[in-house]
mmCIF file of C-alpha atoms and ligand atoms in Angstrom:
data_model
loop_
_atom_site.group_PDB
_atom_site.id
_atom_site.type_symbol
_atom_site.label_atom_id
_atom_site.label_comp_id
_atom_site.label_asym_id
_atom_site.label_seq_id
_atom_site.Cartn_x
_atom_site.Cartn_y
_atom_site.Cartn_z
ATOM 1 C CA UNK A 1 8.443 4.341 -17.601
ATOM 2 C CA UNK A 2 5.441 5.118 -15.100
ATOM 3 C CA UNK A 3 4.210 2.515 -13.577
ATOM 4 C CA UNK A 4 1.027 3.796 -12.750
ATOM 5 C CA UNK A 5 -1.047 6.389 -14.198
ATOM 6 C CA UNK A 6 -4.207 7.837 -12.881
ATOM 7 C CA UNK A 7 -5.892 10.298 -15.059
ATOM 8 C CA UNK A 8 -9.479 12.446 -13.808
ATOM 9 C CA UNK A 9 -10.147 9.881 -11.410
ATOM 10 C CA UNK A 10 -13.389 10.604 -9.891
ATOM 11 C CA UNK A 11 -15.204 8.131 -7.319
ATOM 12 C CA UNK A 12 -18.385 8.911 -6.213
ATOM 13 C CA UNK A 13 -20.413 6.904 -3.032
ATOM 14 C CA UNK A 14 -24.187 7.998 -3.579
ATOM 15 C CA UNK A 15 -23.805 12.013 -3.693
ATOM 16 C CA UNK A 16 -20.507 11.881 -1.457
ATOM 17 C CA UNK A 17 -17.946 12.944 -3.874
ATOM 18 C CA UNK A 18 -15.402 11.054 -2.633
ATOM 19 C CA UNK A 19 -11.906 11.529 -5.340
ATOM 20 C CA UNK A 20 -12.593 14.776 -7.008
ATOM 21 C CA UNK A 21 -10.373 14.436 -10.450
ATOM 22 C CA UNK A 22 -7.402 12.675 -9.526
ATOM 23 C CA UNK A 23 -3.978 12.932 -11.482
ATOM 24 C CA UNK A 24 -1.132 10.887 -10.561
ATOM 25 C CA UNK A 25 1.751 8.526 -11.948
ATOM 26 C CA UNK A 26 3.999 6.939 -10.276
ATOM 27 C CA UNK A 27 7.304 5.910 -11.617
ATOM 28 C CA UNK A 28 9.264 2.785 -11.613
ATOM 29 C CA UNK A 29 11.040 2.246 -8.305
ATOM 30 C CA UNK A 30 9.298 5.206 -6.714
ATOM 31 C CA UNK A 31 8.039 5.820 -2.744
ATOM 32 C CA UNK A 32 4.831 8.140 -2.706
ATOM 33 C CA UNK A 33 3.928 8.522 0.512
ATOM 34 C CA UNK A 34 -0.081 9.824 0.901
ATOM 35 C CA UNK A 35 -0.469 12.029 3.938
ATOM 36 C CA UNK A 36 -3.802 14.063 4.546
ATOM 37 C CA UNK A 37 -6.845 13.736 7.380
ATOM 38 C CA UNK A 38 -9.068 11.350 7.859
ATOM 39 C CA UNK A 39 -11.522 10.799 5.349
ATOM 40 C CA UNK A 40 -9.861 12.600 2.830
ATOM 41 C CA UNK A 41 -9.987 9.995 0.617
ATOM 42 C CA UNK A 42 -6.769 8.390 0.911
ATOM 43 C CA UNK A 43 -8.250 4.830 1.466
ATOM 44 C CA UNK A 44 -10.452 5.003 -1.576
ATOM 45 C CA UNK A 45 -7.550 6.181 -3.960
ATOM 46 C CA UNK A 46 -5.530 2.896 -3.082
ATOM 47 C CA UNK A 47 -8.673 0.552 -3.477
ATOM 48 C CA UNK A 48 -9.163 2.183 -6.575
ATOM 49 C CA UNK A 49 -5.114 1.377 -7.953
ATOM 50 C CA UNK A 50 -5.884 -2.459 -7.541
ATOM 51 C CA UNK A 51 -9.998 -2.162 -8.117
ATOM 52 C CA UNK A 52 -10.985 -3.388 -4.922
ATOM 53 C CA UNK A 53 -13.338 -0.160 -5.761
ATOM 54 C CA UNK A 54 -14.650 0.919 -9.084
ATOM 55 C CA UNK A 55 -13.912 4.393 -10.285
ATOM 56 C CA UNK A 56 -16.844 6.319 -11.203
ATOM 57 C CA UNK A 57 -14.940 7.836 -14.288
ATOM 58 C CA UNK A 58 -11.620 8.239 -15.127
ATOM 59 C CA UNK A 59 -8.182 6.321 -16.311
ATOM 60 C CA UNK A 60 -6.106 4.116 -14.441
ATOM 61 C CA UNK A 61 -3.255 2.420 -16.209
ATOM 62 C CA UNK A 62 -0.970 0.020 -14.339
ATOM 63 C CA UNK A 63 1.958 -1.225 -16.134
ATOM 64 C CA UNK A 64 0.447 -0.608 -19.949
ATOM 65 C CA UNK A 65 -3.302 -2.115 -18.358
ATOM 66 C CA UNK A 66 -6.077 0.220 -18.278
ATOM 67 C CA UNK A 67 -8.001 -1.097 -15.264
ATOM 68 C CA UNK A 68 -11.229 0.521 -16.999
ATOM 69 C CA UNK A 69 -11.086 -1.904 -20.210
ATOM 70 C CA UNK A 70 -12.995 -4.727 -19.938
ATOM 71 C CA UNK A 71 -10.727 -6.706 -21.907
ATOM 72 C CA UNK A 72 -8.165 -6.438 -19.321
ATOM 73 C CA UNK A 73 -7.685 -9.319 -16.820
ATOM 74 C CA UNK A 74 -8.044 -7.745 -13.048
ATOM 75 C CA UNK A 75 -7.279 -10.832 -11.541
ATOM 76 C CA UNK A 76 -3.900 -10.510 -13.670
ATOM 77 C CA UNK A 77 -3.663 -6.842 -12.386
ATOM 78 C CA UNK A 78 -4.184 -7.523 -8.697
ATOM 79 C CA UNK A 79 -1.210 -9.993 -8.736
ATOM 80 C CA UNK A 80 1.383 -7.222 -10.277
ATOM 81 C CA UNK A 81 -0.097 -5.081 -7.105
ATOM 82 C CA UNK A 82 0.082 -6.421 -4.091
ATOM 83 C CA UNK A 83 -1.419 -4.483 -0.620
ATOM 84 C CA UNK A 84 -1.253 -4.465 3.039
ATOM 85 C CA UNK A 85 -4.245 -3.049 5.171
ATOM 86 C CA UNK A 86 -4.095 -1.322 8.455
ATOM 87 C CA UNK A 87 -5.720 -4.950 9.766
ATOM 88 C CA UNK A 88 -3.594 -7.847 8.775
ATOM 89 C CA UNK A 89 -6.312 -10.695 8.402
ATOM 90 C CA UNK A 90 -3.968 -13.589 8.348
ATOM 91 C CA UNK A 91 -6.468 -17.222 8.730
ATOM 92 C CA UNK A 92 -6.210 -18.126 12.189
ATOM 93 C CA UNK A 93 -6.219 -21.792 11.135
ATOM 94 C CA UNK A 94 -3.267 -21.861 8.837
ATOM 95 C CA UNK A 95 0.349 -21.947 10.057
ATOM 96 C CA UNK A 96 2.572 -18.787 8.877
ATOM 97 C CA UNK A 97 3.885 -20.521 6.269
ATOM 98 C CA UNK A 98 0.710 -21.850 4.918
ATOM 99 C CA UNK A 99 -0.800 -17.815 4.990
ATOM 100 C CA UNK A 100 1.999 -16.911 3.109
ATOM 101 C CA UNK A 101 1.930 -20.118 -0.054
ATOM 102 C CA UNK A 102 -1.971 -20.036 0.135
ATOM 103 C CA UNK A 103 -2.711 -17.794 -3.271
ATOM 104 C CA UNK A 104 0.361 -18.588 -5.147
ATOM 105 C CA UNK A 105 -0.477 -21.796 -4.524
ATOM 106 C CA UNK A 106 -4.038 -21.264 -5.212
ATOM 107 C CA UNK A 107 -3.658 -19.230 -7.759
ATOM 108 C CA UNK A 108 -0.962 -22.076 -10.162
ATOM 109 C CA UNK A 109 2.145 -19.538 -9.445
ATOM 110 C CA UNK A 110 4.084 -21.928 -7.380
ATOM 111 C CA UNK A 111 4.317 -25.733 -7.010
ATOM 112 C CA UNK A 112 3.840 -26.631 -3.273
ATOM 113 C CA UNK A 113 7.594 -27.034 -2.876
ATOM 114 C CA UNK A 114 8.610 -23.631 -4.693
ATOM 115 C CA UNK A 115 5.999 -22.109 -2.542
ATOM 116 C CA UNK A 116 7.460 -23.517 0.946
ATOM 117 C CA UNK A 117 11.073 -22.369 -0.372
ATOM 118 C CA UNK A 118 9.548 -18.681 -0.766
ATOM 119 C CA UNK A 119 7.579 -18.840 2.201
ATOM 120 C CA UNK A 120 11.185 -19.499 4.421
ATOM 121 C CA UNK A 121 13.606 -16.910 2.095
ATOM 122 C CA UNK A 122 10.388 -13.874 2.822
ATOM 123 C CA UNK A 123 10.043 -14.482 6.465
ATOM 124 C CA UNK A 124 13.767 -14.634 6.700
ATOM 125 C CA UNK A 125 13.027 -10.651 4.980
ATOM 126 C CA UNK A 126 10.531 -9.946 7.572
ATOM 127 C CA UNK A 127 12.787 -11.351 10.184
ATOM 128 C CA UNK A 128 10.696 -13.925 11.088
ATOM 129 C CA UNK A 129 12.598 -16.938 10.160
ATOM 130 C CA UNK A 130 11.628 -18.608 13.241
ATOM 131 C CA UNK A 131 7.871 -18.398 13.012
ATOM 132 C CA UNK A 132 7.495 -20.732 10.018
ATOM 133 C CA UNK A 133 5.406 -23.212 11.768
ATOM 134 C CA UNK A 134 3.626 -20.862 14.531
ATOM 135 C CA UNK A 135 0.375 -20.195 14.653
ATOM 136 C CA UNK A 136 -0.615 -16.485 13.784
ATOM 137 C CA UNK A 137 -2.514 -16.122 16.710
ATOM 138 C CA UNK A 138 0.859 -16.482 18.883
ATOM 139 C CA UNK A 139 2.373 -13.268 16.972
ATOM 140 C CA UNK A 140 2.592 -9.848 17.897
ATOM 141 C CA UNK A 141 1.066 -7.375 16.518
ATOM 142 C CA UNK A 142 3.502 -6.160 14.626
ATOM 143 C CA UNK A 143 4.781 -9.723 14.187
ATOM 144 C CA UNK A 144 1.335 -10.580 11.898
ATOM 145 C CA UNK A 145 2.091 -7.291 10.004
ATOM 146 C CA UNK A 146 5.598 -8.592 9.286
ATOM 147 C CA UNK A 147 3.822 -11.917 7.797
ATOM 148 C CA UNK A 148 1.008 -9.790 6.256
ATOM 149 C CA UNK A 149 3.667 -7.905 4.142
ATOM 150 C CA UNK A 150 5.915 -11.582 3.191
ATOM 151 C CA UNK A 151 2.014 -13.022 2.159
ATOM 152 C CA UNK A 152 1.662 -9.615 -0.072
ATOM 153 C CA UNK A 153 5.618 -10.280 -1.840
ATOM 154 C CA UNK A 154 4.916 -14.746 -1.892
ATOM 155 C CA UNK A 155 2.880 -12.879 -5.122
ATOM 156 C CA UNK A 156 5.506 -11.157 -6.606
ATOM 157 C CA UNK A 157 3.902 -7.865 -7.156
ATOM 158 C CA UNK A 158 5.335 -5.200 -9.202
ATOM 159 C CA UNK A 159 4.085 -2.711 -6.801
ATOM 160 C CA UNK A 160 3.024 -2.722 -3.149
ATOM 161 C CA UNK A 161 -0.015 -0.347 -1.515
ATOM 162 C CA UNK A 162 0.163 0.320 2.234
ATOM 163 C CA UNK A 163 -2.722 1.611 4.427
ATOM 164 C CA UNK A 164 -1.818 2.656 7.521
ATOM 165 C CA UNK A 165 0.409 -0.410 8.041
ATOM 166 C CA UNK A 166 1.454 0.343 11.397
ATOM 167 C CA UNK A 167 -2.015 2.569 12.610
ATOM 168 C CA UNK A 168 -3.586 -0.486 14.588
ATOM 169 C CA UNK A 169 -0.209 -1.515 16.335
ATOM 170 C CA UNK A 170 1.593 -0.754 19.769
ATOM 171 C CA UNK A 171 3.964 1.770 19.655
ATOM 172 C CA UNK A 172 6.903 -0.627 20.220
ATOM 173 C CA UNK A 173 6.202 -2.707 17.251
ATOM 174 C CA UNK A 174 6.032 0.328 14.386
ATOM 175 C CA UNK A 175 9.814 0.318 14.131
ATOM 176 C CA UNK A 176 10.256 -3.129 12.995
ATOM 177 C CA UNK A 177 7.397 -3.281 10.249
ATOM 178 C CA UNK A 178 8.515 0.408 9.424
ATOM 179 C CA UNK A 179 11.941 -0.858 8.532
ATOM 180 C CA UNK A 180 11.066 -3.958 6.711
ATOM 181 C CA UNK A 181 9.343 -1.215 4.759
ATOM 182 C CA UNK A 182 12.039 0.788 4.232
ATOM 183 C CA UNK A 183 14.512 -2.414 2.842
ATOM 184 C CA UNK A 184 11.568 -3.141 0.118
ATOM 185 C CA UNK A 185 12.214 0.408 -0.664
ATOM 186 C CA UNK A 186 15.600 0.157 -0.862
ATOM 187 C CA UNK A 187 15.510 -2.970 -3.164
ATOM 188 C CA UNK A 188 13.725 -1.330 -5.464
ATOM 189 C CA UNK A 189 9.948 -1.928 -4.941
ATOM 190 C CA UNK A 190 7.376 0.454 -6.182
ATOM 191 C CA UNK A 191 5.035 1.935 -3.182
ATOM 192 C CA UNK A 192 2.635 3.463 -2.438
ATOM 193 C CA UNK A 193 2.254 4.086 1.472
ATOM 194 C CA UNK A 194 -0.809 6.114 2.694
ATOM 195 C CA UNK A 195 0.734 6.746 6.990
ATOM 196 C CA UNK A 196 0.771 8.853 9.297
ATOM 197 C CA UNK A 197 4.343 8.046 10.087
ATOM 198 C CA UNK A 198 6.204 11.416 9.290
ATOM 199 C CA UNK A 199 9.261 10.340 10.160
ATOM 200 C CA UNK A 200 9.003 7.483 7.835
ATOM 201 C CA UNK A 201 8.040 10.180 4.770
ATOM 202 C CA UNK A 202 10.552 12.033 5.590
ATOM 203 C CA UNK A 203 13.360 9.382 5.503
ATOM 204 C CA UNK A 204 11.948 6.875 2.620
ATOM 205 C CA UNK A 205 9.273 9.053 0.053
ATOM 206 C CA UNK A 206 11.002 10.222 -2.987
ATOM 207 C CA UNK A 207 7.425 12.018 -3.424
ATOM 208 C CA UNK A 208 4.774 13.173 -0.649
ATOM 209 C CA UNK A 209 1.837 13.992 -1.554
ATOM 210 C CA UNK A 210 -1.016 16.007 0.664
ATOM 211 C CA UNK A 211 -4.375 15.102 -0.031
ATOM 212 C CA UNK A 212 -7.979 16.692 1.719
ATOM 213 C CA UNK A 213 -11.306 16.230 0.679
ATOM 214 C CA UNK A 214 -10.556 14.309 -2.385
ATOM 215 C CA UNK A 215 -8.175 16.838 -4.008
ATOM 216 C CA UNK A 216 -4.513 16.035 -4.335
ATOM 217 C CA UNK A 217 -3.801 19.582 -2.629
ATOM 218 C CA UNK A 218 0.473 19.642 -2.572
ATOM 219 C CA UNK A 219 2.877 17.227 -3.667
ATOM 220 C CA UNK A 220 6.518 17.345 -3.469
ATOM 221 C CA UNK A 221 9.627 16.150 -1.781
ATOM 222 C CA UNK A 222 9.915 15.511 1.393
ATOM 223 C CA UNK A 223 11.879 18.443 2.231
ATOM 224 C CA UNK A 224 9.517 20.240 0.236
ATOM 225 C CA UNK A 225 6.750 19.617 1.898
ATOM 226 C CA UNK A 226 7.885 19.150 5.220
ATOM 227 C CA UNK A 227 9.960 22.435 4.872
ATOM 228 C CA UNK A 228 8.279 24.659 3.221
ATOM 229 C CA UNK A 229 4.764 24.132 2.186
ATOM 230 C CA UNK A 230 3.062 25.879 0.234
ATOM 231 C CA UNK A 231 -0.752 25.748 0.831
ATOM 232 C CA UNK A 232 -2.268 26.675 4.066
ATOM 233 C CA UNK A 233 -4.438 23.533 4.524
ATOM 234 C CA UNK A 234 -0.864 21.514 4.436
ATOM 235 C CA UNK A 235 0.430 24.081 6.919
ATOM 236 C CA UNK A 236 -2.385 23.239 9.026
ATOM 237 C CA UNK A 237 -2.374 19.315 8.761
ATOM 238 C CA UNK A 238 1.735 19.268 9.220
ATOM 239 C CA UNK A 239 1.246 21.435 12.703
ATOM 240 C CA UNK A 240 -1.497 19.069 14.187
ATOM 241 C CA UNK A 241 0.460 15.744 13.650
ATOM 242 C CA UNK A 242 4.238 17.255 13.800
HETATM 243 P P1 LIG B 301 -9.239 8.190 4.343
HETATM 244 O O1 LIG B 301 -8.620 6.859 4.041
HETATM 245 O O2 LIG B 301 -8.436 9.341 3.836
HETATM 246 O O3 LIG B 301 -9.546 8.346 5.796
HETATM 247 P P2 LIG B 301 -11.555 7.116 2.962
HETATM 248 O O4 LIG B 301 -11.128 6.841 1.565
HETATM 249 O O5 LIG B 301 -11.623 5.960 3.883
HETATM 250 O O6 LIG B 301 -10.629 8.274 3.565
HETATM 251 O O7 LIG B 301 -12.975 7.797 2.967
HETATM 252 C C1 LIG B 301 -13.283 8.945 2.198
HETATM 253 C C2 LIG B 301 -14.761 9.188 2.246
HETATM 254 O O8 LIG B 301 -15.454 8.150 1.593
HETATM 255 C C3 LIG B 301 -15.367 9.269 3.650
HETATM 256 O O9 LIG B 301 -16.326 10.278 3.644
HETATM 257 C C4 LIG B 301 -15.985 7.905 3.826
HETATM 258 O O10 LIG B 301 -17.086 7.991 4.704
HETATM 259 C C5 LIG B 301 -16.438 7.577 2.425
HETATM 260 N N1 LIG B 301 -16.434 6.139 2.160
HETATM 261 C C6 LIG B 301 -15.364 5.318 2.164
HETATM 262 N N2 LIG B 301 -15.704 4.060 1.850
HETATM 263 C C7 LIG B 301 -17.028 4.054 1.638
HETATM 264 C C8 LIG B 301 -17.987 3.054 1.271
HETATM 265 N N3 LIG B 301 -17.619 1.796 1.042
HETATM 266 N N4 LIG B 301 -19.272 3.432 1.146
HETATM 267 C C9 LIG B 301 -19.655 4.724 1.335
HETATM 268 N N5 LIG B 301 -18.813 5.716 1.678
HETATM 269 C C10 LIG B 301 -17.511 5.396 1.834
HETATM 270 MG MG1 LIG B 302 -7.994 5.319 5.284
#
């Protein structure tokens, strides 16, 4: 079964055609790692999977929902898909723990105690069993991405959307965050990761895909497209970053 589809997705911003006619699905359990330049659209494609954007026209269908029909519940929809942004946001005024119960609390999924219980078994995941009382602002980098990532799973989402998880961090800290990534993978999750971590792609996508101005121009395997690609414009992208 797919988990998502996405059918003639088009997104406009004013006259800036931003998602020229999307097709994609995504199966259950799958990696797709999203590779392409900046501005490509990448960004817009996953805000459009949990309808942080609107679509100008086309289908989206997560899990049997079509995100278009106004008789589905978004709110419902957002909790199957849970995302992590190239800034982590975590409230400066909370504890760790507290960032990571505050919507399932919030939101009736977890009694308070259920909700501490998560909160200690996910940053055990992250490897950050010790920072259950700390203050985010203490953290690393790459430590708030780690609790970013357990606040995104305290939902239980179905599926997980990355941007750029590790773009605004230290060199030193992309490993760790990279292979907390690479576990949920391993368990099972359904992701979607736009990055421009090749090695990462290379290792964990089942699929790659190469988008540029708004067109899904390649997709394959890694090995595929890492190998031997097929359209110039990939040829070009994969020498500049590799
Ligand atoms: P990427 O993530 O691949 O870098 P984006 O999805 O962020 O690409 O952006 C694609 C295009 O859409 C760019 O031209 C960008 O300027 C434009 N864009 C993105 N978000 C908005 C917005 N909220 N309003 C207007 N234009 C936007
Ligand atoms: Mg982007």
């Amino acid at each position: 079964m797919n988990r998502i589809e996405v059918s003639h997705l088009i997104k406009n911003y004013g006259s800036n055609e931003v998602l020229k006619d999307l097709d994609l699905t995504v199966g259950n359990n799958e990696v797709v790692v999203m590779i392409g330049p900046s501005g490509s659209g990448k960004s817009t494609f996953l805000r459009c999977l949990n309808r942080l954007e609107e679509p100008t026209s086309g289908e989206i269908i997560v899990d049997g929902y079509n995100l278009s029909d106004s008789k589905s519940d978004l709110n419902q929809i957002r909790e199957k898909i849970g995302m992590v942004f190239q800034h982590f946001n975590l409230f400066k005024n909370l504890t760790v723990a507290e960032n990571i119960m505050l919507a399932p609390v919030e939101l009736g999924k977890m009694t308070a105690e259920k909700a501490q219980t998560t909160a200690k078994k996910l940053l055990e995941t992250v490897g950050l069993a010790d920072k259950y009382d700390a203050n985010p602002q203490s953290l690393s980098g790459g430590q708030k991405q780690r609790v970013a990532i357990a606040r995104a799973l305290a939902m239980q989402p179905d599926i997980l959307l990355f941007d750029e998880p590790t773009s605004a961090l230290d060199p030193e800290m992309v490993g760790d965050v990279l292979a907390v990534m690479k576990r949920l993978a391993k368990d099972g999750m359904t992701m979607v990761v736009v990055t421009h971590e090749m090695g990462f792609a290379k290792e964990v996508a089942d699929r790659v895909i190469f988008m540029a101005d708004g067109h899904i121009v390649e997709q394959g395997t890694p090995q595929e497209i890492f190998e031997t690609p097929q359209n110039e414009r990939t040829k070009d992208f994969l020498n500049k970053v590799l």
